[in-house]
PDB file of C-alpha atoms in Angstrom:
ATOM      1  CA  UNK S  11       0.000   0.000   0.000  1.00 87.00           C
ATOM      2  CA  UNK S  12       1.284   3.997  -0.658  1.00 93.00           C
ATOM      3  CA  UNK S  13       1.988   5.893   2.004  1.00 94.00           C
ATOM      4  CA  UNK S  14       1.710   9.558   1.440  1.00 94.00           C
ATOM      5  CA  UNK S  15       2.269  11.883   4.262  1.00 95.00           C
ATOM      6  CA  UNK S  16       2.327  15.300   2.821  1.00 97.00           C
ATOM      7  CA  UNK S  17      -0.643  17.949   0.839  1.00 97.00           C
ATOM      8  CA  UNK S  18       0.115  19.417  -2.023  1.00 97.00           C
ATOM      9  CA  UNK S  19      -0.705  22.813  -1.425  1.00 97.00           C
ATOM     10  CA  UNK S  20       0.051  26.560  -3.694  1.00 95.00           C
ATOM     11  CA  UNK S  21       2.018  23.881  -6.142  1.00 93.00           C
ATOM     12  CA  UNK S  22       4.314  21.684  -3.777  1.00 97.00           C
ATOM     13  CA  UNK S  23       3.879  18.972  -1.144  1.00 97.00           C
ATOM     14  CA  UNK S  24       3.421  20.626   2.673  1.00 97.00           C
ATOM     15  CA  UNK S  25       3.006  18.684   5.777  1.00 97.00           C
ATOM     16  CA  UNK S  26       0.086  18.909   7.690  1.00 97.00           C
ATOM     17  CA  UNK S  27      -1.125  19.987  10.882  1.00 97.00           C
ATOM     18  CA  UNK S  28      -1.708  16.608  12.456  1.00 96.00           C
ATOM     19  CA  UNK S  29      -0.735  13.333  11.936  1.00 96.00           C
ATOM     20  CA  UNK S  30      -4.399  11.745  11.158  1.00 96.00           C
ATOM     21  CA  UNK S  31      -4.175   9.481   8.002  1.00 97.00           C
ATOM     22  CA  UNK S  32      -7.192   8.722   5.883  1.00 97.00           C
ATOM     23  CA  UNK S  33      -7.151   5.438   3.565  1.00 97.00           C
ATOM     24  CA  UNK S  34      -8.513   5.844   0.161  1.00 97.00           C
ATOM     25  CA  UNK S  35     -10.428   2.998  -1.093  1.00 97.00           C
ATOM     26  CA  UNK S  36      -9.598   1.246  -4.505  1.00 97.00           C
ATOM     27  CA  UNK S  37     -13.664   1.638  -6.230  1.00 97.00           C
ATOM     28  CA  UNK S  38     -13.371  -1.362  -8.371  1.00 97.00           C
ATOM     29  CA  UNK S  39     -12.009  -3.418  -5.730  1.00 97.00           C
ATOM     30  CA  UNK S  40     -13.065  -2.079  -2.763  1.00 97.00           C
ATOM     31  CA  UNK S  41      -9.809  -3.231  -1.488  1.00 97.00           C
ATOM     32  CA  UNK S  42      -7.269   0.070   0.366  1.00 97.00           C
ATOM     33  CA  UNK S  43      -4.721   0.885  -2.096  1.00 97.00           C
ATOM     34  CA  UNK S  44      -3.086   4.176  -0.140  1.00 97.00           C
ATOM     35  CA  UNK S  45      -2.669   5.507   3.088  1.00 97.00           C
ATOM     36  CA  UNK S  46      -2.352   9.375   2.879  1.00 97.00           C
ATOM     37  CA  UNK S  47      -2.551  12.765   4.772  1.00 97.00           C
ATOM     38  CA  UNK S  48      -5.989  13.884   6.480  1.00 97.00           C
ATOM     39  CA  UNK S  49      -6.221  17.508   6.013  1.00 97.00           C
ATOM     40  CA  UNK S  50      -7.577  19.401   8.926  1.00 98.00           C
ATOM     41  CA  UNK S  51      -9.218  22.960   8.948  1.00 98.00           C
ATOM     42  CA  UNK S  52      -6.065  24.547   9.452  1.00 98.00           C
ATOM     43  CA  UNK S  53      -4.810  22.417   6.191  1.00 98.00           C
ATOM     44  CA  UNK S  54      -7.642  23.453   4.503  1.00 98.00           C
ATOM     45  CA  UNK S  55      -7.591  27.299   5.044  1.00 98.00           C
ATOM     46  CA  UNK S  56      -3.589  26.821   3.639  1.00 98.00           C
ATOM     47  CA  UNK S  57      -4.996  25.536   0.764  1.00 98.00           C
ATOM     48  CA  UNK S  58      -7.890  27.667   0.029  1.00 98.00           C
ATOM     49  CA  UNK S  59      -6.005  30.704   0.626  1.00 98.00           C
ATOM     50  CA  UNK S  60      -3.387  29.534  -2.281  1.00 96.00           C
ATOM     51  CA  UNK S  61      -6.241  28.672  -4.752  1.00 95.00           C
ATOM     52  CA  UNK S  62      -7.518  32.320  -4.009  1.00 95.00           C
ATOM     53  CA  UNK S  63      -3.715  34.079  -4.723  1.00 94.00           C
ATOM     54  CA  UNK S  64      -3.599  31.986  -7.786  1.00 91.00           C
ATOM     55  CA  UNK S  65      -6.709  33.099  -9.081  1.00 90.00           C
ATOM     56  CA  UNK S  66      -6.276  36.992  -8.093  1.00 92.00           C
ATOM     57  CA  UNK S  67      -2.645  37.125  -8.743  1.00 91.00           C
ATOM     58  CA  UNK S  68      -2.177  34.586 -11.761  1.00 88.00           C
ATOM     59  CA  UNK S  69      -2.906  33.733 -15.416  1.00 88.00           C
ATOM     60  CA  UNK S  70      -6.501  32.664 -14.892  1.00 79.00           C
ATOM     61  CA  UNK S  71      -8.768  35.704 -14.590  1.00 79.00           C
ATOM     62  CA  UNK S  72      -7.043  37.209 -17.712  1.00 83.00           C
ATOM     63  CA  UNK S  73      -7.425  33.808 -20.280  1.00 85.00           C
ATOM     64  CA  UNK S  74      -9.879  34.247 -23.019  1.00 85.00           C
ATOM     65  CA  UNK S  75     -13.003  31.474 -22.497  1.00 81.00           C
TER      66      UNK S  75
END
């Protein structure tokens, strides 16, 4: 099984804020193929916060539809 222990937040891999790990479940075979990072809220705000500089500060408002 993977083992993952990092987020990949604002474009590289961060560690989190706790040390919770969440298994992610294989859908075809309903068998646990990784074990990887939880995020918590404090994970989450990181995160959000990035997605929201990219947008204001990056390429993406200004690209034609």
């Amino acid at each position: 099984m993977q083992e993952h222990d990092s987020l990949f937040i604002a474009g590289g891999w961060a560690a989190p804020s706790t040390d919770r790990r969440i298994e992610v479940i294989c859908p075809y075979t309903e068998e646990p193929i990784a074990r990887v990072a939880a995020a918590a809220p404090p994970d989450v705000d990181r995160a959000v916060a990035a997605a929201r500089r990219a947008f204001d500060e990056g390429p993406w408002p200004r690209l034609d539809p």
